[in-house]
mmCIF file of C-alpha atoms in Angstrom:
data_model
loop_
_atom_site.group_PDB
_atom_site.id
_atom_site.type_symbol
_atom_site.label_atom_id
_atom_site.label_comp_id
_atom_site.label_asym_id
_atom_site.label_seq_id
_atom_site.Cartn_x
_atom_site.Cartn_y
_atom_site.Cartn_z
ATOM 1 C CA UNK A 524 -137.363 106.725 141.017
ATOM 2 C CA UNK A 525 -140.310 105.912 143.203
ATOM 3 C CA UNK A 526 -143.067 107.793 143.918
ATOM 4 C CA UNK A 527 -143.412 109.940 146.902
ATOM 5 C CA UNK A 528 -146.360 109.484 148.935
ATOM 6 C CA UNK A 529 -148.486 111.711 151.242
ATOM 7 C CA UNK A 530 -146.420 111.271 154.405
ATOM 8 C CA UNK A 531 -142.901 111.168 152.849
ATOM 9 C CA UNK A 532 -140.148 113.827 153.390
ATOM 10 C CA UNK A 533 -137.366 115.395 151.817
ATOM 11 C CA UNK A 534 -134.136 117.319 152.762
ATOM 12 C CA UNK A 535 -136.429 117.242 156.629
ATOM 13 C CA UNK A 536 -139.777 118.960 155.036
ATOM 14 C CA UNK A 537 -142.966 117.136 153.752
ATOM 15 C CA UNK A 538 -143.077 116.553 149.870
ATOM 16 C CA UNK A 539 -146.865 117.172 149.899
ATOM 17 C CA UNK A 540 -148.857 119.738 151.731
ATOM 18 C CA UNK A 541 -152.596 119.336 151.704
ATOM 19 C CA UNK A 542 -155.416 121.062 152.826
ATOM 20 C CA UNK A 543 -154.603 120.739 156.945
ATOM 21 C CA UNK A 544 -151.659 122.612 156.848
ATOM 22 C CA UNK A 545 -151.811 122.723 161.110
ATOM 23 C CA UNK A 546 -151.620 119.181 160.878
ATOM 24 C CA UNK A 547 -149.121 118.322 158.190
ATOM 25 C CA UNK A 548 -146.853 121.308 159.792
ATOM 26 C CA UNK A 549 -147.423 119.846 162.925
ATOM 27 C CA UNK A 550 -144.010 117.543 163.224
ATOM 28 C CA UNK A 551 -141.585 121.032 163.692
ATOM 29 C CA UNK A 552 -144.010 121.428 167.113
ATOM 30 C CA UNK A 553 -143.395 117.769 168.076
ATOM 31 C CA UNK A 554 -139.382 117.993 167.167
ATOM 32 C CA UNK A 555 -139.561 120.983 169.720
ATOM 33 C CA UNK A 556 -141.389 118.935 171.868
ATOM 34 C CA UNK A 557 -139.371 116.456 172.237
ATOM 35 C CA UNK A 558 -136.102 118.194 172.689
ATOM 36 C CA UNK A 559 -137.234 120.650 175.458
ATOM 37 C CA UNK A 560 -138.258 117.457 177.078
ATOM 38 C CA UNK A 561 -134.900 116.097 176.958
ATOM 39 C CA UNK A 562 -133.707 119.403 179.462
ATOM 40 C CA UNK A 563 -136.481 119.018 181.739
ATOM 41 C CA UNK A 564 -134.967 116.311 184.321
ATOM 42 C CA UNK A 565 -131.706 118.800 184.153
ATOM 43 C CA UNK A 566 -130.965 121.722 186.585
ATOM 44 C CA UNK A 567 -131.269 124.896 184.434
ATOM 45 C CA UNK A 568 -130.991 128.591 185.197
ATOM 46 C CA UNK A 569 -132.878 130.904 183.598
ATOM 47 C CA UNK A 570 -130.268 132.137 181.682
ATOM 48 C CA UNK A 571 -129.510 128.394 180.595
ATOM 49 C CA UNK A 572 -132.958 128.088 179.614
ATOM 50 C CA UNK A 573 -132.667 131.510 177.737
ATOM 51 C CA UNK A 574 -129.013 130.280 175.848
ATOM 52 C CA UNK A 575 -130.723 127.361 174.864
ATOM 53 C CA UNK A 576 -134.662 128.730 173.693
ATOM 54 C CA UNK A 577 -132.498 131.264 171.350
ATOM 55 C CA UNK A 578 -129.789 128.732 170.389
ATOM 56 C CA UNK A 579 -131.601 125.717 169.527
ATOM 57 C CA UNK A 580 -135.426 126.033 169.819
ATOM 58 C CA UNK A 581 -135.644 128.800 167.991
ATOM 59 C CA UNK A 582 -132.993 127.830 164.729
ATOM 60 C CA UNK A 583 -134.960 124.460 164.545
ATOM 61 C CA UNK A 584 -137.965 125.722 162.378
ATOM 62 C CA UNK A 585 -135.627 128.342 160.154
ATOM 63 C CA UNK A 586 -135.324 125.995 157.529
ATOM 64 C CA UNK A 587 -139.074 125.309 157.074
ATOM 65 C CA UNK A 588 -139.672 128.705 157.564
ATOM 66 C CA UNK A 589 -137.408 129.911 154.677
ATOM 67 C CA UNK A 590 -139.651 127.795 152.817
ATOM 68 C CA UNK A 591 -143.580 127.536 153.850
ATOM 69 C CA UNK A 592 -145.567 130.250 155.836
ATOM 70 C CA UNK A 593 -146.616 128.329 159.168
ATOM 71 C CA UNK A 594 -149.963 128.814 159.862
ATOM 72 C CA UNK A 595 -150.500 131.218 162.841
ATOM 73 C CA UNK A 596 -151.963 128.794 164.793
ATOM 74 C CA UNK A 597 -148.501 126.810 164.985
ATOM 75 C CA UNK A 598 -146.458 129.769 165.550
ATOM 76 C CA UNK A 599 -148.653 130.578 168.894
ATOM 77 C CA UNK A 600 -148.518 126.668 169.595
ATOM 78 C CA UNK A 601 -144.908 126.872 169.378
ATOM 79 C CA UNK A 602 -144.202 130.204 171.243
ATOM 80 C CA UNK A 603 -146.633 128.906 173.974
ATOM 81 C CA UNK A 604 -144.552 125.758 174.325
ATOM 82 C CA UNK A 605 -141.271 127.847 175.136
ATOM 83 C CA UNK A 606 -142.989 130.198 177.390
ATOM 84 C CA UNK A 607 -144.309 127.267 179.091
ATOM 85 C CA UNK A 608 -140.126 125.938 179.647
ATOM 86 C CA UNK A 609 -139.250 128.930 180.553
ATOM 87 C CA UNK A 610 -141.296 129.834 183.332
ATOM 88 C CA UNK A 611 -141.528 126.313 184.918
ATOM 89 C CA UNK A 612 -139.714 125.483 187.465
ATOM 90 C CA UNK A 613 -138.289 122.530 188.928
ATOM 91 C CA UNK A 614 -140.315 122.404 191.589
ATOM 92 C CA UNK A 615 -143.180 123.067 190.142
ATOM 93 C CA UNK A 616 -146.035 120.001 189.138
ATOM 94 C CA UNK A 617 -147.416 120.621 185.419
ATOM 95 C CA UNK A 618 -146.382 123.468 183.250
ATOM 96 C CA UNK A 619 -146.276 126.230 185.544
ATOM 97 C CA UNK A 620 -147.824 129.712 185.483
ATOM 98 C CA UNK A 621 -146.889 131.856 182.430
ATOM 99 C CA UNK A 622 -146.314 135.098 184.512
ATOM 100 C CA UNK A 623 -145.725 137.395 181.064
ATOM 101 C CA UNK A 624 -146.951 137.638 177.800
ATOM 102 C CA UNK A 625 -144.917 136.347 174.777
ATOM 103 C CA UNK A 626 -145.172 139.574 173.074
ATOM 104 C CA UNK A 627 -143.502 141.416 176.559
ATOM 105 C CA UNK A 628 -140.818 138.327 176.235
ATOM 106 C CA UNK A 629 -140.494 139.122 172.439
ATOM 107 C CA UNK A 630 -139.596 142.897 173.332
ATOM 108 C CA UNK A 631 -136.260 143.791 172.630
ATOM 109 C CA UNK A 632 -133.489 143.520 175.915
ATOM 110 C CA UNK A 633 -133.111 147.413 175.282
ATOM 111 C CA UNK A 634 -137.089 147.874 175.421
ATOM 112 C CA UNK A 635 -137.293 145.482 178.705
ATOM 113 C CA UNK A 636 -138.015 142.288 177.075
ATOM 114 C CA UNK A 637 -135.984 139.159 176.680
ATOM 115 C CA UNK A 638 -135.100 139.840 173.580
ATOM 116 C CA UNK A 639 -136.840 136.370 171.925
ATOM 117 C CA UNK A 640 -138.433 136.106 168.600
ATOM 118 C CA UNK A 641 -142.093 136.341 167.148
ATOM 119 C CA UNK A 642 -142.149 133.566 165.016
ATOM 120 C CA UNK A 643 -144.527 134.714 162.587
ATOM 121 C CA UNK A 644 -142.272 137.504 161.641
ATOM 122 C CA UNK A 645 -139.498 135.765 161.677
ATOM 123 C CA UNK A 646 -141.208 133.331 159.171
ATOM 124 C CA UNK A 647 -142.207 136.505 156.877
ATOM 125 C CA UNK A 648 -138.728 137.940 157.181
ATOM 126 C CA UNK A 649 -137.449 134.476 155.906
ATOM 127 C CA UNK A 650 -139.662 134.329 153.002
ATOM 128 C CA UNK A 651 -138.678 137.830 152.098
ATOM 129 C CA UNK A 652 -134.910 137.262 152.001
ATOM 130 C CA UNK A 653 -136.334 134.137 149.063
ATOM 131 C CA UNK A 654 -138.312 136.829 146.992
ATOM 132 C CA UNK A 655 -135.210 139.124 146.925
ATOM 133 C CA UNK A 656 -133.609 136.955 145.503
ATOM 134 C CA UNK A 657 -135.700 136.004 142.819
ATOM 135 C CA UNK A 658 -135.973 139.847 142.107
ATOM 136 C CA UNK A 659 -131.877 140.429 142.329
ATOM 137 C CA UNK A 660 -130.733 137.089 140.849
ATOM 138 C CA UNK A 661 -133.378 136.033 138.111
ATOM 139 C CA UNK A 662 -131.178 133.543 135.896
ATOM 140 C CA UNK A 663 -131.232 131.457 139.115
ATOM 141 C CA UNK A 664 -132.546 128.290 138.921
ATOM 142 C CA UNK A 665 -135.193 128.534 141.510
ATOM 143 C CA UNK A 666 -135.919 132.111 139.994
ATOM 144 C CA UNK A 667 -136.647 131.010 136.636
ATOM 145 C CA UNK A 668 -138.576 128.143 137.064
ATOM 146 C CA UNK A 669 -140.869 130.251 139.567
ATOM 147 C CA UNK A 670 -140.793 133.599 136.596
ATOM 148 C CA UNK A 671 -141.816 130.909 133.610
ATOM 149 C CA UNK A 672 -144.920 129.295 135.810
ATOM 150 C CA UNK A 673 -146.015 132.290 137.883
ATOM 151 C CA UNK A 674 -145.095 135.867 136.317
ATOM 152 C CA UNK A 675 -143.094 135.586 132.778
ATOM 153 C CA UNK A 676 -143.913 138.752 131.976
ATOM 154 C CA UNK A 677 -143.030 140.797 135.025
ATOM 155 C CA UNK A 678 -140.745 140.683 137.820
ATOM 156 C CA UNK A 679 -141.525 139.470 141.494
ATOM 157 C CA UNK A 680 -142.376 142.599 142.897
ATOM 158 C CA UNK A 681 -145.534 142.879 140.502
ATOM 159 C CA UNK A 682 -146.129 139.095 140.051
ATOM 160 C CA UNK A 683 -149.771 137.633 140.807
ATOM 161 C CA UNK A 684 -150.624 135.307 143.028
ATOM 162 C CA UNK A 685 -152.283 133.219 139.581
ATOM 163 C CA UNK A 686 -154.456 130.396 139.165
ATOM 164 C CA UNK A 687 -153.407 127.275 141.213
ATOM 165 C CA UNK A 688 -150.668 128.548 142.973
ATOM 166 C CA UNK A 689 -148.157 125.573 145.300
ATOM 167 C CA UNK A 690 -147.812 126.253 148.797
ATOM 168 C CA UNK A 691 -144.614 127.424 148.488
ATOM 169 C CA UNK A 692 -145.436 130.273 145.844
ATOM 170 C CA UNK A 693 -148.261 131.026 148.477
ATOM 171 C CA UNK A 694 -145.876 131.610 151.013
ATOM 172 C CA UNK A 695 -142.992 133.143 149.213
ATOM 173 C CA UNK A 696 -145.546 135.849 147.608
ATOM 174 C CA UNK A 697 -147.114 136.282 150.893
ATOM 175 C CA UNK A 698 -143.990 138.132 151.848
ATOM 176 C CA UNK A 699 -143.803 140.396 148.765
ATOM 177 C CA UNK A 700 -145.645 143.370 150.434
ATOM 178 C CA UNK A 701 -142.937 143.476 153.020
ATOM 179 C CA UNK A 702 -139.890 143.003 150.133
ATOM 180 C CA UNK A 703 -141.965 145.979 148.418
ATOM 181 C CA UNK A 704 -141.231 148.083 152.029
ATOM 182 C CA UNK A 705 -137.657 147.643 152.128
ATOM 183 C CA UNK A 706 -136.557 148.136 148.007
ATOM 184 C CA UNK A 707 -135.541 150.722 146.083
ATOM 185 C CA UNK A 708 -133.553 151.469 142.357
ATOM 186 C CA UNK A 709 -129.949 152.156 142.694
ATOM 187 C CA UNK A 710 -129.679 154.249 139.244
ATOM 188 C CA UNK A 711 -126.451 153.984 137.541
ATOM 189 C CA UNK A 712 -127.522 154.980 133.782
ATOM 190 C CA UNK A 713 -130.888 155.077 134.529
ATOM 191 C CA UNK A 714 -131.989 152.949 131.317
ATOM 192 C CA UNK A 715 -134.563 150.249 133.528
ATOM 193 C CA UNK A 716 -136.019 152.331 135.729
ATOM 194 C CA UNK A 717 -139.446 154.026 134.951
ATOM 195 C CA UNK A 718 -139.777 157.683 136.864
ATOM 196 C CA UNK A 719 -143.278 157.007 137.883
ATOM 197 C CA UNK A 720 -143.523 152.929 138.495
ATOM 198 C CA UNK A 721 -140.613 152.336 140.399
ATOM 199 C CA UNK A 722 -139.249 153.834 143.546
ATOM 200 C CA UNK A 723 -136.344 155.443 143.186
ATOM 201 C CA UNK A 724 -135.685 158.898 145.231
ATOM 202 C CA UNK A 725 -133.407 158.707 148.344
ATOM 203 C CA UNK A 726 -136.669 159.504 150.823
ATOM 204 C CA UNK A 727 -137.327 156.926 153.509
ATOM 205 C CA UNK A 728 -141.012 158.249 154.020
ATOM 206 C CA UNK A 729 -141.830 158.138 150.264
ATOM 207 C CA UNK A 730 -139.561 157.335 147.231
ATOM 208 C CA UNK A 731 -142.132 157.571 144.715
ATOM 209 C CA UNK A 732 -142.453 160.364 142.178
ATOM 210 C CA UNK A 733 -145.180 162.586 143.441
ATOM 211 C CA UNK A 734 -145.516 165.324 140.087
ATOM 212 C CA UNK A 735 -148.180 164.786 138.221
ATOM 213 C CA UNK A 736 -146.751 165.267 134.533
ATOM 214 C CA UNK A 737 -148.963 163.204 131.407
ATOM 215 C CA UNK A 738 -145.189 163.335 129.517
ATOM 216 C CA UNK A 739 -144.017 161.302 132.439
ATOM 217 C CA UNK A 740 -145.899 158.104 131.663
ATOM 218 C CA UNK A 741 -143.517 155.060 130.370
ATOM 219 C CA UNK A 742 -140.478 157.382 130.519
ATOM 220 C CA UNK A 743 -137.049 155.840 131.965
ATOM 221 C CA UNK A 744 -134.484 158.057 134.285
ATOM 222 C CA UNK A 745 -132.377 158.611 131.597
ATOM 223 C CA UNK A 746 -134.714 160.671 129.971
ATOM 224 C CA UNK A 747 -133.503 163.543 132.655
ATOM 225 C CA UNK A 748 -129.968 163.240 132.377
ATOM 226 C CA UNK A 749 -127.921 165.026 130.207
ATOM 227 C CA UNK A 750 -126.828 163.716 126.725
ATOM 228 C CA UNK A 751 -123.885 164.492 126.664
ATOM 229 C CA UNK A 752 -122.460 164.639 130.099
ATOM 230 C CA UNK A 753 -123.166 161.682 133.394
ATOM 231 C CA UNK A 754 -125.499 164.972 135.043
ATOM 232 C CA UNK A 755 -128.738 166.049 135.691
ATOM 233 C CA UNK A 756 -130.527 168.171 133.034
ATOM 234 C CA UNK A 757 -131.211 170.491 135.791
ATOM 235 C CA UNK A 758 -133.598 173.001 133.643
ATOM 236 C CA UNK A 759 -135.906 169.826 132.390
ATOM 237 C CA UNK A 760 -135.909 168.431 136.194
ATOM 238 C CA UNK A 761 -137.187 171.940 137.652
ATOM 239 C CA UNK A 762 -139.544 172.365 134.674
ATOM 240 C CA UNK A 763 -140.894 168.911 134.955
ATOM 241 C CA UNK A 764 -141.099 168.496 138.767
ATOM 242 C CA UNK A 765 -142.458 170.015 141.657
ATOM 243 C CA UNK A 766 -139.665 171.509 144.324
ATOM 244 C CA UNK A 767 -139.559 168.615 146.119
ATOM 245 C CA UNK A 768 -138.908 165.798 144.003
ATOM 246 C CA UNK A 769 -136.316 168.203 141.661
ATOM 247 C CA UNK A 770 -134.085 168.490 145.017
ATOM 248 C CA UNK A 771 -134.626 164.769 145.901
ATOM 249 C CA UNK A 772 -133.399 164.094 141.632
ATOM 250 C CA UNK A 773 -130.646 166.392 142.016
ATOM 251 C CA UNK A 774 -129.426 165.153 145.180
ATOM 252 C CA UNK A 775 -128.692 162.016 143.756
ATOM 253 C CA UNK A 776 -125.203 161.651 142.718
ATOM 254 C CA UNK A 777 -123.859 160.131 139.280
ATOM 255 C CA UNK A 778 -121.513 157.958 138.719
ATOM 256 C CA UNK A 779 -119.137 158.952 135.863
ATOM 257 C CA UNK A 780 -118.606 155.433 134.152
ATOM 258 C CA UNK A 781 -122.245 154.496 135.108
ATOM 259 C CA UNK A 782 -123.330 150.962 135.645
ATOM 260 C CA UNK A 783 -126.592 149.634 135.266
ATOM 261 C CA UNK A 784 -129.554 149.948 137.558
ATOM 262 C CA UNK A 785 -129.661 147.714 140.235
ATOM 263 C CA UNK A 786 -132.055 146.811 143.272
ATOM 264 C CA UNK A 787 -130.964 147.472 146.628
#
């Protein structure tokens, strides 16, 4: 097996990343480059220019992005390039005039934009969709050999950045605030999920636990239900609780043959 040097690739994305991320990064702007300059001897409409932006510009850095956090810098670089296709015209010398704002051409069609994308978030919402599934599938491959180097003891949502950290554990944890927004515990029997660490009440605003209760601390759902029946001790919820987190505990349904707890 040889030995990969500093400019080599593989599966399309560089096998080292060094300090100069702009620059290293810097071939997905020339492979944009170099195809919008392959349309611009050919008569496009603007909704021709639009098809193709969404269809082919914008998939072309989705891999990379599901992988390494661009650097802001490129994602402006890159969004500035397709504004600049966009609004030129064929009869126009140079790059035209950029009449609009990316972030007005980002809007959504229903909001009076053109619907395209912001890159950056795109690139976060990429790396998020990796992190969940280190945190729903950890006996994956990927999954366990990031758990054994960067957080053996805990689970991605309360894993460290640590000491030394690749570029690609950089990016992937740089997306675990926005994993944290989206992620709640499913209870089924209620055995792995704490009442006061994890979120868990059906309340879009806030599904944290908000009573303050010293005989809550390191205590798993289960500790509420009933022994023997799949229900709420209702008595110990109101006694334990304030108002409203007993009605948001009480409102959840169980299941009868419950499963375990799951993400979702």
């Amino acid at each position: 097996m040889t030995e990969a040097t500093d400019g080599s690739l593989y599966l399309g994305l560089p096998n080292i990343i060094g300090r100069k991320k702009t620059v290293i990064l810097g071939f997905l702007k020339n492979k944009i480059i170099n195809q919008l300059n392959s349309w611009n001897g050919k008569f496009l409409s603007r909704a021709g220019k639009e098809v193709l932006l969404k269809s082919v510009i914008q998939s072309l850095p989705t891999y990379a992005m599901s992988v390494f956090l661009l650097p802001l810098e490129t994602c402006q670089e890159i969004e500035k390039i397709m504004a600049n296709f966009w609004w030129k015209t064929s009869s126009a010398k140079g790059q035209g005039i950029i009449w609009m704002s990316w972030d007005r051409m980002a809007t959504p069609k229903h909001s009076g934009g053109m619907g395209f994308r912001h890159l950056h978030d795109f690139n976060l919402a990429m790396l998020a969709k990796q992190g969940w599934q280190f945190l729903v599938s950890p006996t994956s491959l990927a999954s366990c050999v990031f758990q054994a180097k960067y957080y053996p003891n805990s689970d991605f949502l309360t894993a460290k950045l640590g000491n030394n950290p690749s570029f690609v554990w950089c990016s992937i944890w740089s997306a675990q605030s926005l994993v944290k927004l989206g992620c709640q515990r499913t209870i089924g029997n209620g055995m792995s999920t704490s009442v006061l660490k994890h979120t868990w009440l059906p309340d879009p605003v806030n599904s944290f636990v908000t009573s303050n209760a010293l005989s809550l601390d390191n205590k798993m759902v289960n500790s509420l239900m009933d022994i023997h029946e799949t229900s709420w001790d209702i008595s110990l919820v109101h006694d334990m609780f304030n108002p409203r987190d007993a009605h948001l505990i009480l409102g959840i349904s169980l299941s009868s043959i419950p499963n375990e707890d799951c993400w979702s």
